Short mmCIF file of C-alpha atoms in Angstrom, two decimals:
data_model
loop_
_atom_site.label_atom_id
_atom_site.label_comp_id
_atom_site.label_asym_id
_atom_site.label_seq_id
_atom_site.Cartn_x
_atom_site.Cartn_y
_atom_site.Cartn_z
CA UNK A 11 -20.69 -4.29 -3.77
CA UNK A 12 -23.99 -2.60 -2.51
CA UNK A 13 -26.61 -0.30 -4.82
CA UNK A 14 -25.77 3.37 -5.82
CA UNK A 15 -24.96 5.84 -2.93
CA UNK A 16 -25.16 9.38 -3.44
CA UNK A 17 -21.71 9.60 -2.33
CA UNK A 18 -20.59 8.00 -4.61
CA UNK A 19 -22.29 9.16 -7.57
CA UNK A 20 -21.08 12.89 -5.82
CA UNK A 21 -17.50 11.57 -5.55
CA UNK A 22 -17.75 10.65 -9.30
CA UNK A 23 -19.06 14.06 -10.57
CA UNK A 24 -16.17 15.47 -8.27
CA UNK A 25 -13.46 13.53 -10.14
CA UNK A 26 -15.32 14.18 -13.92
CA UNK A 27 -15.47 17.79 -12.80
CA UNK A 28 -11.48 18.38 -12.57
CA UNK A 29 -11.15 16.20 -15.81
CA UNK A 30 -10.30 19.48 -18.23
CA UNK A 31 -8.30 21.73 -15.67
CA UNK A 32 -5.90 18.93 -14.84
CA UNK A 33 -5.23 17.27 -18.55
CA UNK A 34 -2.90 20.02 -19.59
CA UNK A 35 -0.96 20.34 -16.29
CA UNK A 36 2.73 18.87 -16.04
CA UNK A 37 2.66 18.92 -12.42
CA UNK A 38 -0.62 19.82 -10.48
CA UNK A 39 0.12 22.23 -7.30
CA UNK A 40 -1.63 22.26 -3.89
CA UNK A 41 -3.42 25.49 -3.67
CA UNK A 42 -0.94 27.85 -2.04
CA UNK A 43 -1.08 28.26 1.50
CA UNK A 44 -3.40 30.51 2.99
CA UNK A 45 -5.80 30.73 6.40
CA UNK A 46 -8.81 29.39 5.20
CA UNK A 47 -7.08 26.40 3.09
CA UNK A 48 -8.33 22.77 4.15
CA UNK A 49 -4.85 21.25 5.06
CA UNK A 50 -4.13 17.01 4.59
CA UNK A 51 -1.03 15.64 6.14
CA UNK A 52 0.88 13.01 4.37
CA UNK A 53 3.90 11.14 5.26
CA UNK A 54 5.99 9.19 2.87
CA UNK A 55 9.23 8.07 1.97
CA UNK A 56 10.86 10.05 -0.57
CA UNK A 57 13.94 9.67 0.43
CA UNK A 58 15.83 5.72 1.32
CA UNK A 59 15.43 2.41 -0.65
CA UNK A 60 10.98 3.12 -0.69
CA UNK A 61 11.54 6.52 -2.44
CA UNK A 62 9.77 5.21 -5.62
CA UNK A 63 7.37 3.83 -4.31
CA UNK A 64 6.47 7.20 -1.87
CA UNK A 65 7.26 9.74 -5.28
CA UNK A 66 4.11 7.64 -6.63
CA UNK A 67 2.47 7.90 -3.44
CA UNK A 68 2.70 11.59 -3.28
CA UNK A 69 1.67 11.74 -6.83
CA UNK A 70 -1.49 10.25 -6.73
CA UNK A 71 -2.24 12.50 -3.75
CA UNK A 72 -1.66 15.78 -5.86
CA UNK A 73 -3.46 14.26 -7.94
CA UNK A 74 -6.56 13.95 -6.37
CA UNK A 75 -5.82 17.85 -4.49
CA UNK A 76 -5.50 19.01 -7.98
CA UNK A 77 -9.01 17.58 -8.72
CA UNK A 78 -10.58 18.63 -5.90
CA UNK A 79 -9.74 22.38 -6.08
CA UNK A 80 -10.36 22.38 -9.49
CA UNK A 81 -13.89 21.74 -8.68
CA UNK A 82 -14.00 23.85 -6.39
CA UNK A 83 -12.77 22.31 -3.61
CA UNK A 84 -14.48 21.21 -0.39
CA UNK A 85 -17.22 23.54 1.98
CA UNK A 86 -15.70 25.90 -0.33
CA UNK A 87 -12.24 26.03 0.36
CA UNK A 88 -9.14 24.89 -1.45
CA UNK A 89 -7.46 21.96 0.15
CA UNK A 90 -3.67 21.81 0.41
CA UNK A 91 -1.18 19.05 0.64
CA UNK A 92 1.57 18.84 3.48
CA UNK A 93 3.79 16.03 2.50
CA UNK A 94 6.77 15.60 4.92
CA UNK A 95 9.66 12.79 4.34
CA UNK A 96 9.19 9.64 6.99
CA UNK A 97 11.83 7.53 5.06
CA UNK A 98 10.07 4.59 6.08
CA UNK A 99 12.42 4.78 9.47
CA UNK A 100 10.50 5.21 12.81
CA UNK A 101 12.68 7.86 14.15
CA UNK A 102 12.20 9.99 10.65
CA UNK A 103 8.21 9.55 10.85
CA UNK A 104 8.06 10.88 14.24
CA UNK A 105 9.82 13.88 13.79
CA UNK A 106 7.41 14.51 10.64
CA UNK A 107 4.35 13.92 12.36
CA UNK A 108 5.14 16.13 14.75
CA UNK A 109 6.23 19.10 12.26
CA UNK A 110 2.92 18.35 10.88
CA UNK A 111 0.48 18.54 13.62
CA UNK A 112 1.77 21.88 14.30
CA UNK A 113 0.31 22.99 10.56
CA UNK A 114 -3.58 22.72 11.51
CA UNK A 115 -3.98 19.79 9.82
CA UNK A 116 -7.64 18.37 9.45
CA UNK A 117 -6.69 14.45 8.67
CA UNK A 118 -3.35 12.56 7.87
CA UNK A 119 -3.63 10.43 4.65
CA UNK A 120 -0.08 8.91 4.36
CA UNK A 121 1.52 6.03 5.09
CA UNK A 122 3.65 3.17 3.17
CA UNK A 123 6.04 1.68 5.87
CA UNK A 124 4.19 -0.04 8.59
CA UNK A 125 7.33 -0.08 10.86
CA UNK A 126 6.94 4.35 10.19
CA UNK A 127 3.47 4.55 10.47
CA UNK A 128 2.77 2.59 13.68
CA UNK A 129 5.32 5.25 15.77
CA UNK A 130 2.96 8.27 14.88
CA UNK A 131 -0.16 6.26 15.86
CA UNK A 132 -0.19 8.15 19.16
CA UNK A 133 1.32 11.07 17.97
CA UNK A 134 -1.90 12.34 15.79
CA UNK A 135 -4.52 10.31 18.18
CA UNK A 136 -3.34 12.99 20.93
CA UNK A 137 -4.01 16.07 18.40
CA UNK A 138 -7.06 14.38 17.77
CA UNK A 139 -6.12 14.46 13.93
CA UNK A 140 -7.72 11.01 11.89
CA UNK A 141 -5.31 8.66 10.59
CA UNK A 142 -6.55 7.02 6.63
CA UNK A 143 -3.42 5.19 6.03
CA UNK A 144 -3.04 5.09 2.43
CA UNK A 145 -1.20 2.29 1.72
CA UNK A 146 0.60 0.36 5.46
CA UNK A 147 -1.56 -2.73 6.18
CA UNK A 148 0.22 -4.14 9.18
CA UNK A 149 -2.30 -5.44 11.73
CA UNK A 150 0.41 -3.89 13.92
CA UNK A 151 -1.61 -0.58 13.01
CA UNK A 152 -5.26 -1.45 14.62
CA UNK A 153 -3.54 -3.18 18.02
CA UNK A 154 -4.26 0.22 20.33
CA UNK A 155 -7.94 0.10 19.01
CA UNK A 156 -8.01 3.78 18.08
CA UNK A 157 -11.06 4.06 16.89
CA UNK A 158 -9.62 7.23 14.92
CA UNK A 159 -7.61 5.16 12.00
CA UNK A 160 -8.84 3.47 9.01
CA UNK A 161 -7.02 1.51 6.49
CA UNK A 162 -7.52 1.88 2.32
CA UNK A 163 -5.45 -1.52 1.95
CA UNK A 164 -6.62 -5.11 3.43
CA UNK A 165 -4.62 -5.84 6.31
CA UNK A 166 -2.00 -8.93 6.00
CA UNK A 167 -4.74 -11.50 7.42
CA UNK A 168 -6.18 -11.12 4.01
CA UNK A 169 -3.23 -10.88 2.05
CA UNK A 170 -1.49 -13.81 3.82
CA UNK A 171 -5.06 -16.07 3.06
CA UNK A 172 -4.91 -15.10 -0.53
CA UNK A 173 -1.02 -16.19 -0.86
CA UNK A 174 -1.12 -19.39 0.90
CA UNK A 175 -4.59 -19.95 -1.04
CA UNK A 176 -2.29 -19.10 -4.15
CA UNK A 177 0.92 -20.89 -3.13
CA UNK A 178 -1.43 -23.75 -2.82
CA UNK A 179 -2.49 -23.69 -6.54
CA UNK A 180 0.76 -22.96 -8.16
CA UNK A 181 1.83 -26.14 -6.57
CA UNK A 182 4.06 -25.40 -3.50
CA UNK A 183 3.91 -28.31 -1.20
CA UNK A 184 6.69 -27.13 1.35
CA UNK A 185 6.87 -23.55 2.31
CA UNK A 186 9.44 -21.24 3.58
CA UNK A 187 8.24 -17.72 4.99
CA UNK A 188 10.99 -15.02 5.04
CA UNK A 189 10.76 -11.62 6.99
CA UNK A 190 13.30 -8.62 7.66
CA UNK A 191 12.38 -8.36 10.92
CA UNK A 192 10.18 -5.04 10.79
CA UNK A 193 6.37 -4.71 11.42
CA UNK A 194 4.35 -4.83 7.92
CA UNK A 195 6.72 -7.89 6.88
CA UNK A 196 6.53 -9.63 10.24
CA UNK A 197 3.03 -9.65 10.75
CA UNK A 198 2.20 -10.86 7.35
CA UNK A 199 4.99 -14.20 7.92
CA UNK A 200 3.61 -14.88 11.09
CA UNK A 201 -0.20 -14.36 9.40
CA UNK A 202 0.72 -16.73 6.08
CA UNK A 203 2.49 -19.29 8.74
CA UNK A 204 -0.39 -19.54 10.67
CA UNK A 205 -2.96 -19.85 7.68
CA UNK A 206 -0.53 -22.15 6.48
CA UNK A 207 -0.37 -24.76 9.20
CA UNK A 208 -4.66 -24.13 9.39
CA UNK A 209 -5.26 -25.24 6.20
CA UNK A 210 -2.08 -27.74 6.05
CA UNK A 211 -0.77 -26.75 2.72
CA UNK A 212 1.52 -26.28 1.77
CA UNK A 213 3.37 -27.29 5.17
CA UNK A 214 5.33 -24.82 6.43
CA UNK A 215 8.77 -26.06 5.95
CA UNK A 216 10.73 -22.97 8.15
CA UNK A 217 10.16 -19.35 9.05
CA UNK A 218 13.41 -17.43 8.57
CA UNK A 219 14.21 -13.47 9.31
CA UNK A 220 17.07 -11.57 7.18
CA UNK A 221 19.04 -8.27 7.73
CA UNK A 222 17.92 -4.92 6.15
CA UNK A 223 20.33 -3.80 3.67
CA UNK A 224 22.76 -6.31 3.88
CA UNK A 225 24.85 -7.33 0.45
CA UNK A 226 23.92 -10.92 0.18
CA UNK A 227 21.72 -13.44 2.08
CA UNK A 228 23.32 -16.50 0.54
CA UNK A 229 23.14 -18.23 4.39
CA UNK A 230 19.64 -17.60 4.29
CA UNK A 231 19.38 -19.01 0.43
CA UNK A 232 20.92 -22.15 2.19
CA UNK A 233 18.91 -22.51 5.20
CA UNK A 234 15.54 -22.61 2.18
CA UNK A 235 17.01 -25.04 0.39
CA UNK A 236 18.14 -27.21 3.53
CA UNK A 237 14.78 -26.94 4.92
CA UNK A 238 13.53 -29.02 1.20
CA UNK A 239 11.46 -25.87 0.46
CA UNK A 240 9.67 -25.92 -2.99
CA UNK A 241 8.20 -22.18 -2.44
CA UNK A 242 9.49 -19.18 -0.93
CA UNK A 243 7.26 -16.15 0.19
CA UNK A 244 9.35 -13.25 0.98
CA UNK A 245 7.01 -10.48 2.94
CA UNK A 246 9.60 -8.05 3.19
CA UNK A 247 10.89 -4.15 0.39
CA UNK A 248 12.11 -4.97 -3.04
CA UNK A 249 15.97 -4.09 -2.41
CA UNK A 250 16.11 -7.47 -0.10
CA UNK A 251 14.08 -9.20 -2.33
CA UNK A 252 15.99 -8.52 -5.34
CA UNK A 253 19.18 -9.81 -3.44
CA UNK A 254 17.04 -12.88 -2.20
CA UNK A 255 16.40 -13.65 -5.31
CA UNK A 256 19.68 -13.70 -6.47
CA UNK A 257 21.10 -15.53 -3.96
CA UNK A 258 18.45 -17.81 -4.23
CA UNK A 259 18.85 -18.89 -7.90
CA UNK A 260 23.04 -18.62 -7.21
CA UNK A 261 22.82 -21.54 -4.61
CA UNK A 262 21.31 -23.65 -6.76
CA UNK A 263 16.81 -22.97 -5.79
CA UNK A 264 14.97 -23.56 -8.62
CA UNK A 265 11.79 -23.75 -6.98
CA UNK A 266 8.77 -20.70 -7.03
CA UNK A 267 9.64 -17.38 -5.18
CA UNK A 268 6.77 -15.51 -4.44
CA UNK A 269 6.83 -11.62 -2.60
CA UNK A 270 4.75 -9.65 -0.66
CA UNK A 271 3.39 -6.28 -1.96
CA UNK A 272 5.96 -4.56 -0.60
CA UNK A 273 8.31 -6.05 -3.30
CA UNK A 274 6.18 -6.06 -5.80
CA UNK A 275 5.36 -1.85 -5.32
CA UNK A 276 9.02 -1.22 -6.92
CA UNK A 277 11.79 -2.32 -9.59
CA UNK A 278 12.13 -5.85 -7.92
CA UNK A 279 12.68 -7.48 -11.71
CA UNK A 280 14.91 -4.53 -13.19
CA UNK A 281 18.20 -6.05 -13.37
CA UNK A 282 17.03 -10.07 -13.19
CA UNK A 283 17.90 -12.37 -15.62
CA UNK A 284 15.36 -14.20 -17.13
CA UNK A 285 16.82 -17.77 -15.46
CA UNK A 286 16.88 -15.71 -12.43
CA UNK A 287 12.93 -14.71 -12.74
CA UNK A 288 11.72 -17.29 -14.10
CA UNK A 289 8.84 -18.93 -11.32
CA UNK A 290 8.83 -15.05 -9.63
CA UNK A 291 5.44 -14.15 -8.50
CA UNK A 292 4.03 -11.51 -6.51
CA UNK A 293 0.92 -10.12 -4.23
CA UNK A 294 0.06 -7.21 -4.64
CA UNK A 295 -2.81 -4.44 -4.35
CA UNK A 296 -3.56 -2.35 -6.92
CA UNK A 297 -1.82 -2.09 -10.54
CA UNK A 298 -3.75 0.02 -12.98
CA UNK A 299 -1.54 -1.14 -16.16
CA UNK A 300 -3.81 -4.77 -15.18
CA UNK A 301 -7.15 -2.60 -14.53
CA UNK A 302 -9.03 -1.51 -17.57
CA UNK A 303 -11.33 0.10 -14.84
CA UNK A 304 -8.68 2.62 -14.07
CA UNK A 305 -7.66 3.57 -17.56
CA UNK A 306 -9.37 7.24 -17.66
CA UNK A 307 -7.98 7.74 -14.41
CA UNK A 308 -4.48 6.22 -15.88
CA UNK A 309 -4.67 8.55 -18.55
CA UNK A 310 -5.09 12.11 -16.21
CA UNK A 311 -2.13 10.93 -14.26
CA UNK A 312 -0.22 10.30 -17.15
CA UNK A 313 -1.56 13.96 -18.35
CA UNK A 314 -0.10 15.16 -15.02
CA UNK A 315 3.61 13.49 -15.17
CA UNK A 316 4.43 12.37 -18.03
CA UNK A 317 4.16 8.80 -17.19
CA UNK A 318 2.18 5.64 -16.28
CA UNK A 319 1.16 5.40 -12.35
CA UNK A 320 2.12 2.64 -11.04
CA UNK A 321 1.38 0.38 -7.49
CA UNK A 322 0.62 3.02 -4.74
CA UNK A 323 -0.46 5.85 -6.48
CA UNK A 324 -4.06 4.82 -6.83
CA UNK A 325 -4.33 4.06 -3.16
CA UNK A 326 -3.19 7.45 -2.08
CA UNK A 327 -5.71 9.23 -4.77
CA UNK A 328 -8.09 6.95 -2.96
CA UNK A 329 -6.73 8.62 0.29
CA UNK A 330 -7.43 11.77 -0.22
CA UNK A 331 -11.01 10.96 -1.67
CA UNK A 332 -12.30 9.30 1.08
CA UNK A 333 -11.15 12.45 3.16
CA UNK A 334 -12.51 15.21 1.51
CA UNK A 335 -15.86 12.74 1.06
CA UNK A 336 -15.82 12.88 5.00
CA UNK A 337 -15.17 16.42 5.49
CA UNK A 338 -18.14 16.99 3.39
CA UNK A 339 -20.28 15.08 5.03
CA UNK A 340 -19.22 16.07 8.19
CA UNK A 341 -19.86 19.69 6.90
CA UNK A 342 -17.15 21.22 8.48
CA UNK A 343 -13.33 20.79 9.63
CA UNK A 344 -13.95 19.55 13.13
CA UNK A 345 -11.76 16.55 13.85
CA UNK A 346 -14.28 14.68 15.58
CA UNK A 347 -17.13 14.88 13.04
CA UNK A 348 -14.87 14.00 10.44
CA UNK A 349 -13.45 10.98 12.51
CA UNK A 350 -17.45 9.86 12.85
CA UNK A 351 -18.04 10.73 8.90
CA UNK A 352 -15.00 8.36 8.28
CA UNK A 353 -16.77 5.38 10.11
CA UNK A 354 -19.92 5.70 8.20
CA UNK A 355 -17.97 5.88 4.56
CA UNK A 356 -19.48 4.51 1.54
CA UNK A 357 -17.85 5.66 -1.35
CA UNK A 358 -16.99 3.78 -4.85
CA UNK A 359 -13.31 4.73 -5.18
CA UNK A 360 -10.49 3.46 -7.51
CA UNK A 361 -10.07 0.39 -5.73
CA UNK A 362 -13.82 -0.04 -5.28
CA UNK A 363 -16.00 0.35 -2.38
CA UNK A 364 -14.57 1.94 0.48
CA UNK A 365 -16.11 1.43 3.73
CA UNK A 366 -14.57 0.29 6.88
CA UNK A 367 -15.45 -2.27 10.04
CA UNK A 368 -15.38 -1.07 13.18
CA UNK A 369 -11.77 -1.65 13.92
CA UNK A 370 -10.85 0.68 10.81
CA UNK A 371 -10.10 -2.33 8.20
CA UNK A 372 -11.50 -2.33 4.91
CA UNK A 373 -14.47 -4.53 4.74
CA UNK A 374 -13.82 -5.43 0.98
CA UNK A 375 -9.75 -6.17 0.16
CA UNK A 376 -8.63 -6.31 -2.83
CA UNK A 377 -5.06 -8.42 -4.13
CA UNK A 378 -3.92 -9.52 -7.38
CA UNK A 379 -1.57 -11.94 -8.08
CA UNK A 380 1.47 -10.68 -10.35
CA UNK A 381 3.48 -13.29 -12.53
CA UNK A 382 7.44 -12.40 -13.29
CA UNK A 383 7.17 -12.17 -17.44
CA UNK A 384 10.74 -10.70 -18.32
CA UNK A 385 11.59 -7.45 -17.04
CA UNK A 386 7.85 -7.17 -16.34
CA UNK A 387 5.02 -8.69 -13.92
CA UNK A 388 1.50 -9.69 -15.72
CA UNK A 389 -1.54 -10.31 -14.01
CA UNK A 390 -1.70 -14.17 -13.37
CA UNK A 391 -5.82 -14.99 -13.66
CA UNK A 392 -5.60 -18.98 -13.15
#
């Protein structure tokens, strides 16, 4: 962490500022639409097998909108949320992007599905609109070198480094790596694989792909245990890892089963048993019930909905922060001085300091490791 910034000290009275007029509200709303709002784009899936984890998404995001223009808003004008429906499918996020380019946006600050975010890549680079991708960490994302997107989570280098570092401790002396064959999950096997076989343990005992959607992987469960695997990682959504687990335990596995944060972001544990759970772990990014840090900010959300956040809303408060932190320092809406603001970003956020490398990654990730404890994950410290 470096010293105090005025930023951030700025971004803090900005948040403390919108404390009162969002406590009472059920539901804060984006300023209405009107010619001189300040207009973010977000894409997310509320609809499909993600939709819980993009309703939390969108929530954080109104969040921090609702705490904006409650202090006043930005250059002073309100700033307004257009949230379109990518359904974490490629086709889906391309048709949104393109509804929302047309809506004079000034920055996009969506994104939970890799596989849906990388398609729109181009999309917004030719409008010119900046991409901060809220929550997608595929290195898939920085491959074109755009120097016009920027990334609130670590990418899956880090995450994969931290789970094999992880894996390592917990024991796990042969590893199998399991992916459903779409971009955030495949690049962060191929990453934990390769950090893997670098550090030589555990050995990477196979690297196996599954189906999307498909009602049992029980040939897969047997390939893990064929291979003499004493660890799984699984780096694809919760609704395959659920069934994974399952299957898993139901062929006879009794070794540790460890997910990406793409499982973990969702109700991977709700119908488990606890024979079925027990040895369940998970990486993840943020989780404010495990962050004392966040518990003022836990409690205005709560304010707002009528329940706890959960994993992905702080990221996409963070989103929108780190936006309307570069708009005003860019001092006005111009695409290009905000993409140049964005580079130079030093702000102390939710999930701590934000500020980017040159490629658009963050320069300090953050992961946690989650432990299954019932129907319920607790942070696992040693």
């Amino acid at each position: 962490m470096r010293g105090p910034r005025t930023v951030a000290v700025a971004a803090a009275a900005l948040i403390l500022a919108g404390l009162s007029a969002c406590a009472g509200s059920d539901d804060p709303k984006p300023a209405a639409s009107a010619p001189d709002v300040i207009r973010l784009a977000s894409l997310l899936p509320l609809t499909g097998r993600s939709s819980h984890s993009g309703e939390a998404m969108l929530n954080g995001a109104k969040l921090a909108v609702s705490e904006v223009n409650a202090a006043g808003g930005v250059l002073g004008r309100q700033v307004e949320l257009v949230a379109e429906d990518d359904a974490c499918d490629p086709g889906t996020a391309v048709t949104a992007a393109q509804t929302v380019v047309k809506k004079d946006v000034t920055l996009s600050v969506g994104g939970y599905c890799s596989s849906a975010v990388v398609p729109t890549l181009k999309i917004f680079r030719d409008a010119g609109i900046p991409m901060i991708i809220a929550q997608a960490n595929s290195t898939d994302l920085i491959e074109p070198r755009y120097d016009s997107v920027f990334l609130i989570c670590g990418t899956v280098t880090a995450e994969a480094e931290f789970a094999v570092e992880w894996m390592n401790r917990l024991g796990g002396k042969r590893l199998a790596v399991v992916h459903d064959g779409t971009s955030f999950p495949v690049t962060l096997a191929e990453e934990t694989a390769e950090h893997a076989r670098k550090t030589g343990s555990p050995a990477v005992a196979g690297e196996l792909k599954l189906s999307q959607g498909a009602t049992d992987y029980k040939r897969t469960a047997g390939a893990i245990i064929g291979a003499k695997a004493d660890v799984v990682y699984y780096t694809g959504y919760y609704g395959e890892a659920n069934q994974l687990i399952k299957d898993l335990r139901a062929e006879g596995f009794t070794g540790r089963i460890v997910v990406g944060d793409g499982a973990t972001d969702g109700p991977l544990l709700a119908d488990l048993s606890e024979s079925q759970a027990r040895d369940v772990y998970g990486t993840a990014l943020l989780v404010p019930a495990f962050m004392p840090e966040l518990k003022d900010w836990s409690q205005r959300y709560k304010a707002a909905y009528g329940a706890d956040p959960g994993p992905s809303s702080p990221e996409a408060y963070d989103a929108v922060m780190v936006a309307v932190d570069a708009i005003k320092r860019a001092g006005s809406t111009d695409r290009e001085a905000v993409r140049v603001a964005l580079s130079g970003t030093d702000l102390a956020a939710l999930s701590g300091e934000v500020a980017f490398n040159a490629d658009g990654t963050r320069t300090v990730p953050k992961f946690l490791l989650l432990e299954a404890n019932g129907k319920d994950f607790r942070l696992r410290t040693e």
